Short mmCIF file of C-alpha atoms in Angstrom, two decimals:
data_model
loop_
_atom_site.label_atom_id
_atom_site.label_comp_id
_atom_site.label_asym_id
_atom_site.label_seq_id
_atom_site.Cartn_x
_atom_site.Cartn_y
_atom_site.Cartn_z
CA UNK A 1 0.00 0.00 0.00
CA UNK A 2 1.55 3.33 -0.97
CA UNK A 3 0.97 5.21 1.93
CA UNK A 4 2.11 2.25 4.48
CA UNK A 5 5.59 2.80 2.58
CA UNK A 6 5.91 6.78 4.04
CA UNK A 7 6.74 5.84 7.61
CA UNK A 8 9.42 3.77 6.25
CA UNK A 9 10.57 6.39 3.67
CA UNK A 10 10.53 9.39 5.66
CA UNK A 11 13.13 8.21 8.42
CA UNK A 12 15.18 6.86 5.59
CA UNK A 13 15.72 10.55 3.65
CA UNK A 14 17.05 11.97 6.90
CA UNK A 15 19.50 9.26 7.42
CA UNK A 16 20.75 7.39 3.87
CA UNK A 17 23.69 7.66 2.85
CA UNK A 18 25.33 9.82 0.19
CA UNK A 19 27.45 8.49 -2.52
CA UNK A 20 31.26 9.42 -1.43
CA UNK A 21 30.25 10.15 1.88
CA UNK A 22 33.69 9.79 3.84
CA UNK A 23 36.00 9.29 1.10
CA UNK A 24 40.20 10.47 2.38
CA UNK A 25 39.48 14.22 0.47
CA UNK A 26 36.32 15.42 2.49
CA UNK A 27 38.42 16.97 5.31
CA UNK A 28 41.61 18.69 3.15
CA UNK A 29 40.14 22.10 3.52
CA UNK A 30 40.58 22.89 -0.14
CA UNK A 31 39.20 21.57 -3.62
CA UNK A 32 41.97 18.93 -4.90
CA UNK A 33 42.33 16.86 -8.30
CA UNK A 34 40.71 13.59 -8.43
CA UNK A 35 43.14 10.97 -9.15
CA UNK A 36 43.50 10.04 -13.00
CA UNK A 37 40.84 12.49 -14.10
CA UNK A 38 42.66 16.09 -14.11
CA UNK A 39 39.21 17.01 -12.75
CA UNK A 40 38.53 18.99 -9.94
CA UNK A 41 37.17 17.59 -6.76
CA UNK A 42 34.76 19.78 -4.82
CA UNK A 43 32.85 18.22 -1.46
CA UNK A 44 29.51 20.01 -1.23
CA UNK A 45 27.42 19.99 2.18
CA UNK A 46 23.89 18.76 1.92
CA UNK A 47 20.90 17.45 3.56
CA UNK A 48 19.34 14.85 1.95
CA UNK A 49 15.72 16.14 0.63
CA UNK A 50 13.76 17.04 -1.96
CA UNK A 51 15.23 20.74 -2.34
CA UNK A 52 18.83 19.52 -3.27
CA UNK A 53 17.40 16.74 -6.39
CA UNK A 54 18.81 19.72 -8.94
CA UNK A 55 22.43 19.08 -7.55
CA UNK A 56 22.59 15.42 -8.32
CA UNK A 57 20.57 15.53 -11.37
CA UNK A 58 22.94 18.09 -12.55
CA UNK A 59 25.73 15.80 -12.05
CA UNK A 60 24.35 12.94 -13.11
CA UNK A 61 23.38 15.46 -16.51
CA UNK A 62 27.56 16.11 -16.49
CA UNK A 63 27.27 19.52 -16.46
CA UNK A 64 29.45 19.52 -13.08
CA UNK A 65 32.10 17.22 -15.19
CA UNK A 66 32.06 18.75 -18.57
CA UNK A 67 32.89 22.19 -16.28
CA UNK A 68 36.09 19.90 -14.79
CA UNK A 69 34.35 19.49 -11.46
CA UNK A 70 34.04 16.05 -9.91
CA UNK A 71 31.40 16.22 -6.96
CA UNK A 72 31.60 14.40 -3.37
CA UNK A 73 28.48 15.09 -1.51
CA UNK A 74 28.56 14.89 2.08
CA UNK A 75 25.13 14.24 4.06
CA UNK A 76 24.74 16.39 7.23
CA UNK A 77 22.32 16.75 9.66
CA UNK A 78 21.38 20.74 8.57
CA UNK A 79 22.83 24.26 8.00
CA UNK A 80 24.26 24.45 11.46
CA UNK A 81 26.67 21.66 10.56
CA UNK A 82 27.17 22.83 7.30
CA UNK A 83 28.35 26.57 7.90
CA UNK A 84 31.01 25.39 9.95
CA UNK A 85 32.01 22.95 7.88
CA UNK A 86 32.38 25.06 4.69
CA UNK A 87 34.12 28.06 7.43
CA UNK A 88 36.71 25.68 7.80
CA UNK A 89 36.83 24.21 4.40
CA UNK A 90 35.67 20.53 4.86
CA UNK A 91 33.24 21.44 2.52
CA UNK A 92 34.09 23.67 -0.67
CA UNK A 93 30.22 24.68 -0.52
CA UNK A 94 27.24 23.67 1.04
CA UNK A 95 23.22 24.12 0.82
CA UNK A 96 21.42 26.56 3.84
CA UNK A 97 18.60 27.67 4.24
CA UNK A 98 18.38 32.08 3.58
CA UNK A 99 17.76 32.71 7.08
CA UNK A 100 20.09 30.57 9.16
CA UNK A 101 23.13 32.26 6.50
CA UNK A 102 21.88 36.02 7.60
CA UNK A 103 22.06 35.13 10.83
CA UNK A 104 25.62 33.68 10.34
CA UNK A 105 26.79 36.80 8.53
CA UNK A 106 25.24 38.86 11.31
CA UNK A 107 27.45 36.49 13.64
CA UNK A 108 30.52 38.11 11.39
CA UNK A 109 30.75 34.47 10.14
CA UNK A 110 32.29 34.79 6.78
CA UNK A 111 29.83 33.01 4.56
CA UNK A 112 28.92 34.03 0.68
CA UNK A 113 25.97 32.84 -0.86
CA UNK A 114 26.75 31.83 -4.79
CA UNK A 115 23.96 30.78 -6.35
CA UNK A 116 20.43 29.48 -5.55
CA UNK A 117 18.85 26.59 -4.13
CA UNK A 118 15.31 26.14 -3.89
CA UNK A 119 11.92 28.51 -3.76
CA UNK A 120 8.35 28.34 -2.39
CA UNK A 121 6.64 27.05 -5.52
CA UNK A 122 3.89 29.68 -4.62
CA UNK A 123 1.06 27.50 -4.00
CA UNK A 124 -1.08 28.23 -0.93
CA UNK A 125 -2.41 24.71 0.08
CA UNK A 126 0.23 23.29 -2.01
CA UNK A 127 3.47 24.43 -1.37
CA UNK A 128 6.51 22.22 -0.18
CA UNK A 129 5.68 23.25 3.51
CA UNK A 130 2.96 23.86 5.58
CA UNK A 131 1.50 23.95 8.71
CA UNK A 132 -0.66 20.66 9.61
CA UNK A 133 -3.38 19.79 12.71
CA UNK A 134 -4.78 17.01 13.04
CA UNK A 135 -7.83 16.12 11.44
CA UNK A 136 -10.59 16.60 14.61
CA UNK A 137 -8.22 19.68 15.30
CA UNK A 138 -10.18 22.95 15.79
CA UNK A 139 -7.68 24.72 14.23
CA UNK A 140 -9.30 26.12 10.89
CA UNK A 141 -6.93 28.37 10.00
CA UNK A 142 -3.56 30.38 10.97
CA UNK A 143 -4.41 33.18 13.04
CA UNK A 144 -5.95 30.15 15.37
CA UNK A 145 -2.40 29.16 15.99
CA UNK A 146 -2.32 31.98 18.78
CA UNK A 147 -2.16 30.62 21.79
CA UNK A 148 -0.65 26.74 20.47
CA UNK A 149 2.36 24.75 20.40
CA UNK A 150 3.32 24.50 17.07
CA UNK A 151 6.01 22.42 15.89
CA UNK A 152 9.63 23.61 14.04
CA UNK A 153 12.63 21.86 12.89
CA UNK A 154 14.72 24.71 14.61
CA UNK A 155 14.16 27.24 17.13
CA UNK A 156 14.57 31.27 15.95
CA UNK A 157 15.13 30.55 12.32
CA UNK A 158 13.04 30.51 8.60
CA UNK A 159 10.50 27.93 10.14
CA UNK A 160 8.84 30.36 12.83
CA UNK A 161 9.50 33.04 11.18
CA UNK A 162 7.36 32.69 8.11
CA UNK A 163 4.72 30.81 10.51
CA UNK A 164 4.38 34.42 12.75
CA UNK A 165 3.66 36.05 9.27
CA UNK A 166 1.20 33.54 8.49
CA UNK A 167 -0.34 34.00 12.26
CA UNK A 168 -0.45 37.96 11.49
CA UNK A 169 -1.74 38.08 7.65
CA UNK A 170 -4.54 35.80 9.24
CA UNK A 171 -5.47 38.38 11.67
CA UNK A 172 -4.05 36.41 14.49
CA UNK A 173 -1.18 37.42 17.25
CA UNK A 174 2.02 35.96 16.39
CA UNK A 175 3.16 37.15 19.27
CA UNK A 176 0.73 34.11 21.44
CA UNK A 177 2.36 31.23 19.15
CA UNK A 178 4.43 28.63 21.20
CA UNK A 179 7.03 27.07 19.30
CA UNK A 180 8.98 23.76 19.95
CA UNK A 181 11.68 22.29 18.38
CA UNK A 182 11.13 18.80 16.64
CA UNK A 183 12.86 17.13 13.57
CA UNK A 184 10.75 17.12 10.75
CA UNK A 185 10.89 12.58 10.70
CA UNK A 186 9.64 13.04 14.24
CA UNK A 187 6.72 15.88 13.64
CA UNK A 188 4.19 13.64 11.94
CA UNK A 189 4.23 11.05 15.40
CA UNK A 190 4.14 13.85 17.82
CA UNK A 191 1.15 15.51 15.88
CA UNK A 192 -0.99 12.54 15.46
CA UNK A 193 -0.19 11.75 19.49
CA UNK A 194 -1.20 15.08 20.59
CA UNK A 195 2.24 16.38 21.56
CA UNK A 196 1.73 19.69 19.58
CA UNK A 197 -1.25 21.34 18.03
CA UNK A 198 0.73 21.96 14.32
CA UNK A 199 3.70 21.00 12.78
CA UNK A 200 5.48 23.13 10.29
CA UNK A 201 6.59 20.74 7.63
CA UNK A 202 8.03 19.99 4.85
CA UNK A 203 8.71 17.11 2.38
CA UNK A 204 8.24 13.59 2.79
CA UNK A 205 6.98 14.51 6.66
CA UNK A 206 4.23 16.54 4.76
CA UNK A 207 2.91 13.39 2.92
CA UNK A 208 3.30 11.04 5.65
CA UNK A 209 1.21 13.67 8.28
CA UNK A 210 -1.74 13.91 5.49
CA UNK A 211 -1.03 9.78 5.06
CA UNK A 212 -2.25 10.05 8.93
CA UNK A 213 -4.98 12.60 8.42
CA UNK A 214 -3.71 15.86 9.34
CA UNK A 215 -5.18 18.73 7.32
CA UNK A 216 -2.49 21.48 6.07
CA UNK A 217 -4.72 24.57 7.41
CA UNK A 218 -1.37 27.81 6.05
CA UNK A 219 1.10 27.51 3.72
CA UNK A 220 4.10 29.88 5.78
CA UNK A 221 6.56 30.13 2.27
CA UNK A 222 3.58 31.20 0.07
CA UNK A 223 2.06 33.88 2.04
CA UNK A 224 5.17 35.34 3.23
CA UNK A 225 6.21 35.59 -0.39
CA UNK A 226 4.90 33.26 -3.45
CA UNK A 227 8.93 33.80 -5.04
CA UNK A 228 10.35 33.55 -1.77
CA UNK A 229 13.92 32.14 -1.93
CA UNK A 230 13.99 29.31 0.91
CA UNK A 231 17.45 28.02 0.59
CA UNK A 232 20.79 28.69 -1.03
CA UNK A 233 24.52 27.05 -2.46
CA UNK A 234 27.37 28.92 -0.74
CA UNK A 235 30.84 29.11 0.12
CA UNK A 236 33.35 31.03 2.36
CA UNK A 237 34.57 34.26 1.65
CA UNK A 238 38.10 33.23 1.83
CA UNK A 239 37.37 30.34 -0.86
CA UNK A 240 35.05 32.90 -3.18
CA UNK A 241 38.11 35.51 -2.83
CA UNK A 242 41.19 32.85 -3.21
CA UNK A 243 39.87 30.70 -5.67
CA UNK A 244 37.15 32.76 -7.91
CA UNK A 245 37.81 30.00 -11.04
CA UNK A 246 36.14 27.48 -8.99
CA UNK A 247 33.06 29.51 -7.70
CA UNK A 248 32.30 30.68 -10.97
CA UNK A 249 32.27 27.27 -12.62
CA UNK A 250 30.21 25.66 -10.01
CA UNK A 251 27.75 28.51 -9.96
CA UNK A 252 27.47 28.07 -13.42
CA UNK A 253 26.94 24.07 -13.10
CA UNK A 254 24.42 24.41 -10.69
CA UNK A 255 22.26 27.38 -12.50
CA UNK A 256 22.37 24.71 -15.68
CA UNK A 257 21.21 22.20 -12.84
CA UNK A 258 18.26 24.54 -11.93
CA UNK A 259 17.24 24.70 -15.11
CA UNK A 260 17.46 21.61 -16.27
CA UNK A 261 15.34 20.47 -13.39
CA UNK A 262 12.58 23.04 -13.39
CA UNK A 263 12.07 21.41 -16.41
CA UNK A 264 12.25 17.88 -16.28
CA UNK A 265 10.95 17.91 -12.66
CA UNK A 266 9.68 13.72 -13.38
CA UNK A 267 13.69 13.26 -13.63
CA UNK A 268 14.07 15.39 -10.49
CA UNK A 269 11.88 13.26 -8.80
CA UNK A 270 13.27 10.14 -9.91
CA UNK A 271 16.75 11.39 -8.68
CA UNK A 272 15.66 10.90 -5.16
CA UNK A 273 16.78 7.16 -5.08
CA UNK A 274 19.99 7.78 -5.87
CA UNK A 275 20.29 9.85 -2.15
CA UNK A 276 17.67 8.69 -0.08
CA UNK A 277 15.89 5.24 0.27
CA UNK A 278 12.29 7.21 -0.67
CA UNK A 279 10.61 4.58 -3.17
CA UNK A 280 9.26 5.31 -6.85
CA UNK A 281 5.50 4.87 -5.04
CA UNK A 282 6.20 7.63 -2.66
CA UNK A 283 7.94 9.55 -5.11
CA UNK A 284 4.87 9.88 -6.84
CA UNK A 285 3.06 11.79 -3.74
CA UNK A 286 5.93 14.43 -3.01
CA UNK A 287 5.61 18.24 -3.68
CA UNK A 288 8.22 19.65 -5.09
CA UNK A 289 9.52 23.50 -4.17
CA UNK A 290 10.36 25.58 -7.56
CA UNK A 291 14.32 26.10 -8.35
CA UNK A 292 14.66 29.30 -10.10
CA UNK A 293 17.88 30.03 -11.40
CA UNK A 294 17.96 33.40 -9.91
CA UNK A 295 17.25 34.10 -5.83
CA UNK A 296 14.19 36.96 -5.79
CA UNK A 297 15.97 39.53 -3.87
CA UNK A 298 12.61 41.33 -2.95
CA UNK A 299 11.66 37.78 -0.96
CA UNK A 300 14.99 37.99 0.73
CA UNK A 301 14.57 41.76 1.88
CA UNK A 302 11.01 40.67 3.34
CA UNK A 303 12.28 37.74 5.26
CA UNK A 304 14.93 39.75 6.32
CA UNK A 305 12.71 42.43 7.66
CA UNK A 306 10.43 39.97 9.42
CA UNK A 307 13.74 38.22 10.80
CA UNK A 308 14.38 41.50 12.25
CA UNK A 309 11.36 42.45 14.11
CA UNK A 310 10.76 38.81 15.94
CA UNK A 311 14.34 39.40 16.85
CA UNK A 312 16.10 36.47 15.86
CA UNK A 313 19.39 38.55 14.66
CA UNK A 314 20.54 40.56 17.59
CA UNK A 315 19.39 43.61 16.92
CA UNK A 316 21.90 43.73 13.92
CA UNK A 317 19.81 43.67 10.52
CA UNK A 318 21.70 41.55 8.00
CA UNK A 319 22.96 43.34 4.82
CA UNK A 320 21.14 40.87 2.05
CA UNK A 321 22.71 42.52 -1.00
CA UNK A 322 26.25 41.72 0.67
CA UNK A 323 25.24 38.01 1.42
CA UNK A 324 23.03 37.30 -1.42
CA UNK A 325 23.92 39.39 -5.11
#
């Protein structure tokens, strides 16, 4: 039965491993030549979800190799493992998500984003996150939220964020929203046993909540912006500024990546088996965020702004043209 194969699926695409995971290059703190190929080898930081399918379909497309660049990606847990790791050159570059690099560059953490990763595909009801209840919830909509624990993968970061906006377009007080920090494999179990009244969620944890019978009552990407750029590729300044030859042909790899899956988005699906354990029947059920080959600036601003007034940077507004253009 399809849906019987989610539980399985989702705590597989947080924890399968990556091809080259581990290999004796991921920790040299600088892009070296594969042996016997004269191509470059670049170790790239991921998690292992939907939003990164461009990056592997890309290289399974060559456009990484015909640029001279031979890829190692390295799973990690999320972007506070990967900004470290690409600070202190483990990784060449790695995939965050726009709000957790602001916060790093207000930090003074010397991060530079190169090129983009994945958008809110602009669908309210549809979008690759949302916030669920449970079906006999009496949560109808977001401003109900006030006043509820509400589920998200990490404290002070994109995931509340967009949720308060969601709270206050509705009419609601974001200010009365109790967040708690769950990861996303875990948010469909603690939902449908009562833990907390929503989960913010994205993809397969979306499908396998609705698999359960949770209703998706906001859409936080999609009203905070329907362009809004969720997630970014970047480097370290010191790698951008030392080696701009191998920026510049990555960037370029990956924007012929976007592309390519924007529009073959069947092959981006299919992708998924080669990094996660996700079957072709679940596959099938996923929603996929856009991948634009350009971040929307205007998106970043806004989440910047909101960022700013629930506080999460220190009082120091991050300067998004710097990080982001």
């Amino acid at each position: 039965m399809r849906r019987r194969t989610l539980g399985l699926a989702l705590a597989a695409v947080t924890l399968a491993g990556v091809a080259g995971c581990g290999s004796s290059d991921a920790g040299s703190g600088a892009a070296s030549t594969a042996n016997g190929t004269g191509a470059t080898r670049v170790t790239v930081g991921v998690i292992p979800i939907v939003d990164v399918a461009p990056l592997y379909l890309g290289e399974k497309q060559g456009f990484f190799s015909s640029r001279g660049l031979d890829l190692e990606m390295v799973a990690a847990q999320g972007g506070a493992a990967i900004i470290p790791g690409v600070v202190s050159g483990q990784y060449q570059f790695g995939f965050s998500n726009t709000t957790s690099l602001m916060i790093a560059r207000t930090k003074g953490v010397p991060v530079k984003s190169v090129v983009n990763g994945a958008a809110s595909n602009g669908k309210v009801g549809g979008d690759v996150t949302g916030v669920a209840v449970r079906k006999d919830s009496p949560v109808k909509s977001a401003k109900d939220l006030a006043g509820r624990t509400v589920a998200v993968n990490t404290l002070r970061n994109i995931g509340d964020t967009v949720v308060r906006e969601s709270v206050r377009r509705d009419g609601g007080d974001p200010s009365e929203v109790e967040f708690v920090e769950i990861p996303f494999d875990q948010m469909p179990a603690a939902l449908d046993a009562g833990r907390v009244d929503a989960a913010w969620m994205g993809e397969p944890a979306m499908t396998v909540a609705e698999a359960q019978g949770a209703r998706v009552i906001a859409s936080p990407f999609a009203e905070t912006d329907p362009k809004l750029t969720v997630a970014t590729y970047f480097t370290s300044t010191k790698l951008a500024q030392e080696n701009p030859s191998l920026v510049k042909r990555f960037t370029e790899a990956m924007t012929e990546s976007l592309r390519y899956a924007s529009e073959h988005p069947d092959e981006a699906r299919r992708i998924l088996t080669a990094y996660t354990e996700i079957g072709d029947d679940v596959i099938d059920d996923l929603t996929l965020p856009s991948w634009p080959d350009r971040v929307d600036m205007a998106s970043l601003e806004k989440l910047a702004s909101l960022g700013e007034k629930d506080g999460i940077f220190g009082g120091k507004k991050p300067d998004v043209q710097e990080l982001f253009s």
